[in-house]
Coordinates of C-alpha atoms in Angstrom, one line a residue:
Chain A
M1 CA 111.8 -36.3 56.0
E2 CA 113.1 -32.9 55.1
G3 CA 115.1 -30.6 57.2
N4 CA 118.3 -32.3 58.3
F5 CA 119.8 -29.0 59.4
V6 CA 123.3 -28.3 60.5
V7 CA 123.5 -27.0 64.0
S8 CA 125.2 -23.6 64.0
R9 CA 126.8 -21.9 66.9
R10 CA 124.8 -18.8 66.3
M11 CA 121.5 -20.8 66.7
I12 CA 122.7 -22.2 70.0
D13 CA 123.7 -18.8 71.3
A14 CA 120.6 -17.0 70.1
F15 CA 118.1 -19.5 71.5
D16 CA 118.1 -21.4 74.7
V17 CA 118.7 -24.9 73.5
S18 CA 119.5 -27.8 75.7
P19 CA 122.6 -29.9 75.0
S20 CA 122.6 -32.1 72.0
D21 CA 121.7 -35.7 72.2
S22 CA 120.7 -37.4 69.0
E23 CA 118.4 -39.8 70.7
E24 CA 116.2 -37.2 72.2
A25 CA 113.3 -35.7 70.2
H26 CA 113.5 -31.9 69.9
V27 CA 110.4 -29.9 70.8
L28 CA 109.9 -26.2 70.0
A29 CA 107.7 -24.7 72.7
V30 CA 105.9 -21.4 72.1
D31 CA 104.3 -19.4 74.9
D32 CA 104.2 -15.7 75.7
S33 CA 104.0 -16.4 79.5
L34 CA 107.3 -16.8 81.2
V35 CA 105.8 -18.9 84.0
D36 CA 104.3 -21.2 81.5
R37 CA 107.5 -21.4 79.5
K38 CA 109.4 -22.4 82.6
V39 CA 106.9 -25.1 83.4
I40 CA 106.5 -26.6 79.9
E41 CA 110.3 -26.5 79.5
R42 CA 110.7 -28.5 82.7
L43 CA 107.9 -30.9 81.8
L44 CA 109.5 -31.6 78.5
K45 CA 113.1 -32.0 79.8
I46 CA 112.0 -34.3 82.6
S47 CA 110.3 -36.4 79.9
S48 CA 113.6 -36.6 78.0
F49 CA 112.9 -34.1 75.3
K50 CA 115.3 -31.5 74.0
V51 CA 113.6 -28.1 74.3
T52 CA 113.8 -24.8 72.6
A53 CA 111.4 -22.3 74.2
V54 CA 110.4 -19.1 72.5
D55 CA 108.0 -16.4 73.5
S56 CA 106.1 -15.7 70.3
G57 CA 104.9 -17.2 67.1
R58 CA 107.1 -14.8 65.2
R59 CA 110.2 -16.1 67.1
A60 CA 109.1 -19.7 66.4
L61 CA 108.9 -18.9 62.7
Q62 CA 112.3 -17.3 62.8
F63 CA 113.7 -20.3 64.6
L64 CA 112.3 -22.5 61.8
G65 CA 113.6 -20.2 59.2
L66 CA 110.1 -19.3 58.0
D67 CA 110.0 -15.7 59.0
E68 CA 108.7 -13.7 56.0
E69 CA 111.3 -11.0 56.5
K70 CA 114.1 -13.5 56.2
S71 CA 114.3 -15.5 53.1
A72 CA 114.2 -19.2 54.2
S73 CA 116.6 -20.2 51.4
V74 CA 119.4 -17.8 52.5
G75 CA 121.5 -20.2 54.6
F76 CA 119.4 -20.1 57.7
D77 CA 120.5 -23.0 59.9
G78 CA 118.1 -24.6 62.3
L79 CA 117.9 -27.6 64.5
K80 CA 115.6 -30.4 63.4
V81 CA 112.3 -29.9 65.2
D82 CA 110.2 -33.0 65.9
L83 CA 107.2 -31.4 67.4
I84 CA 105.8 -27.9 68.1
I85 CA 103.8 -27.1 71.1
T86 CA 102.2 -23.7 71.2
D87 CA 99.9 -21.7 73.4
Y88 CA 96.7 -20.5 71.6
C89 CA 96.3 -17.1 73.1
M90 CA 99.3 -15.0 72.4
P91 CA 99.6 -11.3 71.4
G92 CA 100.6 -10.7 67.8
M93 CA 100.4 -14.1 66.2
T94 CA 98.1 -16.5 67.9
G95 CA 98.9 -20.2 68.2
Y96 CA 96.2 -20.9 65.6
E97 CA 97.9 -18.5 63.1
L98 CA 101.2 -20.1 63.8
L99 CA 99.6 -23.5 63.2
K100 CA 98.3 -22.3 59.8
K101 CA 101.7 -20.9 58.8
I102 CA 103.4 -24.2 59.6
K103 CA 100.8 -26.3 57.8
E104 CA 101.1 -24.0 54.7
S105 CA 104.8 -24.5 54.6
S106 CA 106.0 -27.4 52.4
T107 CA 109.1 -27.8 54.5
F108 CA 107.4 -27.9 57.9
R109 CA 103.9 -29.1 57.4
E110 CA 104.8 -32.6 58.5
I111 CA 105.9 -31.4 61.9
P112 CA 103.2 -32.3 64.4
V113 CA 101.7 -29.3 66.2
V114 CA 100.0 -29.4 69.5
I115 CA 97.9 -26.5 70.8
M116 CA 97.6 -25.5 74.5
S117 CA 94.9 -23.3 75.9
S118 CA 93.5 -22.3 79.2
E119 CA 90.1 -22.0 77.6
N120 CA 88.2 -25.2 76.9
V121 CA 86.2 -24.0 74.0
L122 CA 84.9 -26.7 71.6
A123 CA 84.8 -24.4 68.6
R124 CA 88.4 -23.5 69.2
I125 CA 89.4 -27.1 69.6
D126 CA 87.6 -28.0 66.3
R127 CA 89.1 -25.2 64.5
C128 CA 92.6 -26.2 65.5
L129 CA 92.1 -29.9 64.7
E130 CA 90.7 -28.9 61.3
E131 CA 93.7 -26.9 60.6
G132 CA 95.8 -30.0 61.3
A133 CA 96.8 -29.8 64.9
E134 CA 97.6 -33.2 66.4
D135 CA 96.1 -32.5 69.8
F136 CA 94.7 -29.8 72.0
I137 CA 95.8 -29.6 75.6
V138 CA 93.8 -27.7 78.2
K139 CA 96.0 -25.9 80.6
P140 CA 97.5 -26.3 83.2
V141 CA 99.7 -28.7 81.4
K142 CA 100.6 -31.8 83.3
L143 CA 103.2 -34.5 83.1
S144 CA 100.6 -37.0 81.7
D145 CA 99.9 -34.5 78.8
V146 CA 103.5 -34.3 77.9
K147 CA 104.1 -38.0 78.1
R148 CA 101.4 -38.3 75.5
L149 CA 103.4 -36.2 73.1
K150 CA 105.7 -39.1 72.4
D151 CA 102.9 -40.6 70.3
Y152 CA 103.1 -37.7 67.9
M153 CA 106.8 -37.8 67.4
M154 CA 108.3 -38.0 64.0
R155 CA 111.5 -40.0 64.2
E156 CA 113.2 -41.8 61.5
D157 CA 114.8 -44.2 63.9
G158 CA 111.6 -46.1 64.4
V159 CA 110.7 -44.6 67.8
G160 CA 107.0 -43.7 67.4
S161 CA 107.2 -44.5 63.7
E162 CA 103.8 -46.1 63.9
S163 CA 102.5 -42.7 64.7
S164 CA 103.9 -41.1 61.7
R165 CA 101.0 -42.2 59.6
G166 CA 99.5 -38.8 60.2
G167 CA 96.2 -37.4 61.3
I168 CA 93.0 -39.2 61.9
N169 CA 94.2 -42.6 60.9
K170 CA 96.9 -42.6 63.5
R171 CA 94.5 -41.6 66.2
K172 CA 92.0 -44.2 65.4
L173 CA 94.7 -46.9 65.3
Q174 CA 95.9 -45.9 68.7
D175 CA 92.3 -45.6 70.0
C176 CA 91.8 -49.3 69.2
C177 CA 94.8 -50.3 71.3
D178 CA 94.1 -47.8 74.1
L179 CA 90.5 -48.7 74.6
S180 CA 91.2 -52.0 76.3
S181 CA 93.8 -50.6 78.7
S182 CA 93.4 -48.0 81.3
E183 CA 93.2 -44.7 79.4
P184 CA 96.2 -42.4 79.9
S185 CA 94.7 -39.6 77.9
I186 CA 92.2 -38.7 80.5
S187 CA 94.7 -36.6 82.2
S188 CA 93.5 -36.9 85.8
S189 CA 93.6 -40.7 85.8
P190 CA 96.3 -41.4 88.3
S191 CA 96.9 -45.1 87.6
S192 CA 98.7 -44.9 84.3
S193 CA 102.0 -43.3 85.1
S194 CA 104.3 -44.7 87.7
S195 CA 106.2 -41.5 88.1
E196 CA 103.2 -39.5 89.3
S197 CA 102.4 -39.3 93.0
P198 CA 99.4 -41.4 93.9
S199 CA 97.8 -38.5 95.7
R200 CA 97.2 -36.5 92.6
S201 CA 94.2 -34.8 93.9
P202 CA 93.7 -34.5 97.7
T203 CA 90.0 -35.1 97.4
S204 CA 89.7 -38.0 95.0
S205 CA 90.5 -41.6 95.6
S206 CA 93.1 -43.2 93.4
S207 CA 90.9 -46.1 92.5
A208 CA 88.2 -44.1 90.7
P209 CA 89.4 -42.2 87.7
S210 CA 88.1 -38.8 88.4
I211 CA 87.4 -37.4 85.0
P212 CA 87.2 -33.6 85.0
T213 CA 84.6 -32.1 82.9
P214 CA 87.0 -30.2 80.6
L215 CA 87.8 -32.3 77.6
D216 CA 91.6 -32.7 77.8
S217 CA 92.2 -34.5 74.7
P218 CA 90.4 -34.4 71.3
I219 CA 91.5 -38.1 70.9
R220 CA 89.2 -38.9 73.8
R221 CA 86.5 -36.6 72.2
L222 CA 86.7 -38.5 68.9
K223 CA 85.9 -41.8 70.7
M224 CA 83.0 -40.4 72.7
T225 CA 79.4 -40.7 71.8
T226 CA 77.1 -37.7 71.8
T227 CA 75.7 -38.6 75.2
D228 CA 79.2 -38.6 76.6
L229 CA 79.8 -35.2 75.3
I230 CA 76.7 -33.8 76.9
D231 CA 77.6 -35.5 80.2
Chain B
M1 CA 118.5 -34.2 117.6
L2 CA 118.9 -33.2 114.0
G3 CA 116.8 -36.1 112.9
L4 CA 113.9 -35.0 115.1
G5 CA 114.3 -31.5 113.7
M6 CA 114.0 -32.8 110.2
D7 CA 110.9 -34.7 111.0
R8 CA 109.3 -31.8 112.6
L9 CA 110.1 -29.5 109.7
R10 CA 108.7 -32.0 107.3
A11 CA 105.5 -32.3 109.4
D12 CA 105.3 -28.5 109.5
M13 CA 105.5 -28.4 105.7
N14 CA 103.0 -31.0 105.2
R15 CA 100.6 -29.4 107.7
L16 CA 100.9 -26.1 105.9
L17 CA 100.4 -27.7 102.5
A18 CA 97.4 -29.6 103.7
L19 CA 95.9 -26.4 105.1
L20 CA 96.4 -24.5 101.9
F21 CA 94.8 -27.4 99.9
H22 CA 91.9 -27.5 102.3
Q23 CA 91.4 -23.8 102.0
G24 CA 91.5 -24.1 98.2
V25 CA 94.4 -21.7 98.0
L26 CA 96.4 -24.3 96.2
D27 CA 95.3 -27.1 93.9
E28 CA 96.9 -30.3 92.5
Q29 CA 98.9 -28.3 89.9
F30 CA 101.1 -27.2 92.7
L31 CA 101.8 -30.8 93.5
Q32 CA 102.6 -31.3 89.9
L33 CA 105.3 -28.6 90.1
Q34 CA 106.8 -30.3 93.2
Q35 CA 107.1 -33.5 91.2
L36 CA 109.2 -31.6 88.7
Q37 CA 111.7 -30.7 91.3
D38 CA 114.6 -33.0 91.8
E39 CA 118.4 -33.1 92.2
S40 CA 118.9 -31.8 88.6
S41 CA 116.5 -28.9 89.3
P42 CA 116.4 -28.5 93.1
N43 CA 114.9 -25.0 93.3
F44 CA 112.4 -25.4 90.5
V45 CA 109.3 -24.6 92.5
S46 CA 110.6 -21.5 94.1
E47 CA 112.1 -20.3 90.8
V48 CA 108.8 -20.6 89.0
V49 CA 106.9 -19.1 91.9
N50 CA 109.2 -16.2 92.2
I51 CA 108.7 -15.5 88.5
Y52 CA 105.0 -15.7 89.2
F53 CA 105.2 -13.2 92.0
H54 CA 107.2 -10.8 89.9
E55 CA 104.8 -10.9 87.0
S56 CA 101.7 -10.9 89.3
E57 CA 102.8 -7.7 91.0
K58 CA 103.2 -6.0 87.7
L59 CA 99.8 -7.1 86.6
L60 CA 98.2 -6.0 89.9
K61 CA 99.9 -2.6 89.5
N62 CA 98.6 -2.3 85.9
L63 CA 95.1 -3.3 86.9
R64 CA 95.0 -0.7 89.7
A65 CA 96.4 2.0 87.5
L66 CA 93.7 1.3 84.9
L67 CA 90.9 1.4 87.4
V68 CA 91.9 4.6 89.2
E69 CA 91.9 6.5 85.9
R70 CA 89.0 9.0 86.0
E71 CA 88.2 8.4 82.3
F72 CA 88.8 4.7 82.5
S73 CA 87.2 2.7 79.8
D74 CA 89.8 0.2 78.6
Y75 CA 88.1 -2.9 79.7
K76 CA 89.7 -4.8 76.9
K77 CA 93.1 -4.1 78.2
M78 CA 92.0 -5.1 81.6
G79 CA 90.8 -8.4 80.1
I80 CA 94.2 -9.0 78.6
H81 CA 95.9 -8.5 82.0
L82 CA 93.4 -10.7 83.7
N83 CA 93.8 -13.5 81.2
Q84 CA 97.5 -13.4 81.8
F85 CA 97.0 -13.5 85.5
M86 CA 94.5 -16.3 85.3
G87 CA 96.8 -18.3 83.1
S88 CA 99.9 -18.0 85.3
S89 CA 97.9 -18.6 88.5
S90 CA 96.4 -21.8 87.0
S91 CA 99.9 -22.9 86.0
I92 CA 101.2 -22.8 89.5
G93 CA 98.1 -24.1 91.1
A94 CA 97.0 -20.8 92.7
K95 CA 93.3 -21.8 92.7
R96 CA 91.7 -19.0 94.7
V97 CA 93.6 -16.3 93.0
R98 CA 92.6 -17.7 89.7
N99 CA 88.9 -17.9 90.7
V100 CA 88.9 -14.2 91.8
C101 CA 90.4 -13.4 88.3
V102 CA 87.4 -15.2 86.7
A103 CA 84.9 -13.1 88.7
F104 CA 87.0 -10.0 88.0
R105 CA 86.9 -10.8 84.3
A106 CA 83.1 -11.2 84.4
A107 CA 82.7 -7.8 86.0
S108 CA 85.0 -6.4 83.3
E109 CA 83.0 -7.9 80.5
Q110 CA 79.9 -6.2 81.9
N111 CA 81.8 -2.9 82.0
N112 CA 81.0 -2.9 85.7
R113 CA 83.6 -0.6 87.2
A114 CA 82.4 -0.8 90.8
G115 CA 82.4 -4.6 90.5
C116 CA 85.9 -4.5 89.1
L117 CA 87.2 -2.3 91.9
R118 CA 85.7 -4.8 94.4
A119 CA 87.2 -7.7 92.6
L120 CA 90.6 -6.0 92.5
E121 CA 90.5 -5.5 96.3
L122 CA 89.7 -9.1 96.7
L123 CA 92.4 -10.1 94.2
E124 CA 95.1 -8.1 96.1
H125 CA 94.0 -9.7 99.3
E126 CA 94.1 -13.2 98.0
Y127 CA 97.4 -12.7 96.3
C128 CA 98.9 -11.3 99.5
Y129 CA 97.7 -14.3 101.5
L130 CA 99.1 -16.7 98.9
K131 CA 102.5 -14.9 98.8
N132 CA 102.8 -15.0 102.5
K133 CA 101.9 -18.6 102.8
L134 CA 104.3 -19.7 100.0
H135 CA 107.1 -17.7 101.6
E136 CA 106.4 -19.6 104.8
L137 CA 106.5 -22.8 102.9
F138 CA 109.8 -22.0 101.2
Q139 CA 111.3 -20.9 104.6
I140 CA 110.5 -24.3 106.1
E141 CA 111.9 -25.9 103.0
Q142 CA 115.1 -23.9 103.3
Q143 CA 115.4 -24.9 107.0
R144 CA 115.0 -28.5 106.1
V145 CA 117.7 -28.3 103.5
L146 CA 120.1 -26.6 106.0
A147 CA 119.3 -29.2 108.6
A148 CA 120.2 -31.9 106.1
G149 CA 123.6 -30.3 105.9
V150 CA 123.4 -29.9 102.1
R151 CA 124.4 -26.6 100.5
Y152 CA 121.9 -25.5 97.8
P153 CA 122.2 -22.3 96.0
M154 CA 119.8 -19.8 97.5
H155 CA 117.8 -17.9 95.0
N156 CA 115.8 -14.8 95.9

């Protein structure tokens, strides 16, 4: 895996990076909304990720050293990024455009990218998946969504190494395993995570998984039959 | 005496929360935020909510400024503000405010100025109500913290 960068003081000062811990995966979060950045940052930290949060696609590319106006080869130090999570709707560069730029880069195309969006538009989800996004999370983002991110991690130390097969194959492999157990990727299912309060929704009982109509995970969508989709 | 006070404060908080859920003012995302608050981040909810208040008031001001313009026609800009407002409202669990934004956006997409004005009034009203109730909630929370005898940094 390429990109074993040296951490530079300048990087740490310029971006808000949490303290270094070589065991924790490093996530680059991109969102123009300050409220959402605060929330995603907290969600990630509480799930034991290191986080760098930036407010635009441009800044994300700068952080990675991919900004067109800066030559990537001119000694630009960056921290190794294990996953990128980005909002779709952003002024300037959209999350989709950012995704494309990352997948076009020989250095960074292996980094899993997850898209977040408040709009649950199937065409948008498809477009992102086709461009190589690992997953598509419908906002508001919840703890269960973030816990799922561990499956996409690229780590050399063997944590989640089964998931580094990449793309569709990985999803299907996991699908086989997940089908038999209670499904954590339907985000409103309260039973899967012990850290979540049992009264997730005031109106639903905790025994029946209350599946919301928005499709929270394309992984779930891939497993569904056509009738399920219409439902 | 102190113990009874704590219990009553906790009951007050729960009652207020239950009411807000019942009214649809807040949804489960607010609970999610509360779950993210702990000793390492003891003021998380109020910090996020205060950012939300700050941003929302700017957005409301911008929306009103757009609509009072005599030659107003920039529905697209209004749509952008509304999407932001919708997004942040949804992220903190402000369900009713978010729903009004949805209706507002629909009026905007139809270039319906009168409809937009009505929606703005409703939005300002809902936002006001939410802000007052959340302030009430944070006040009870602060009292509870003081009653427990623990000093937490007070953020505005």
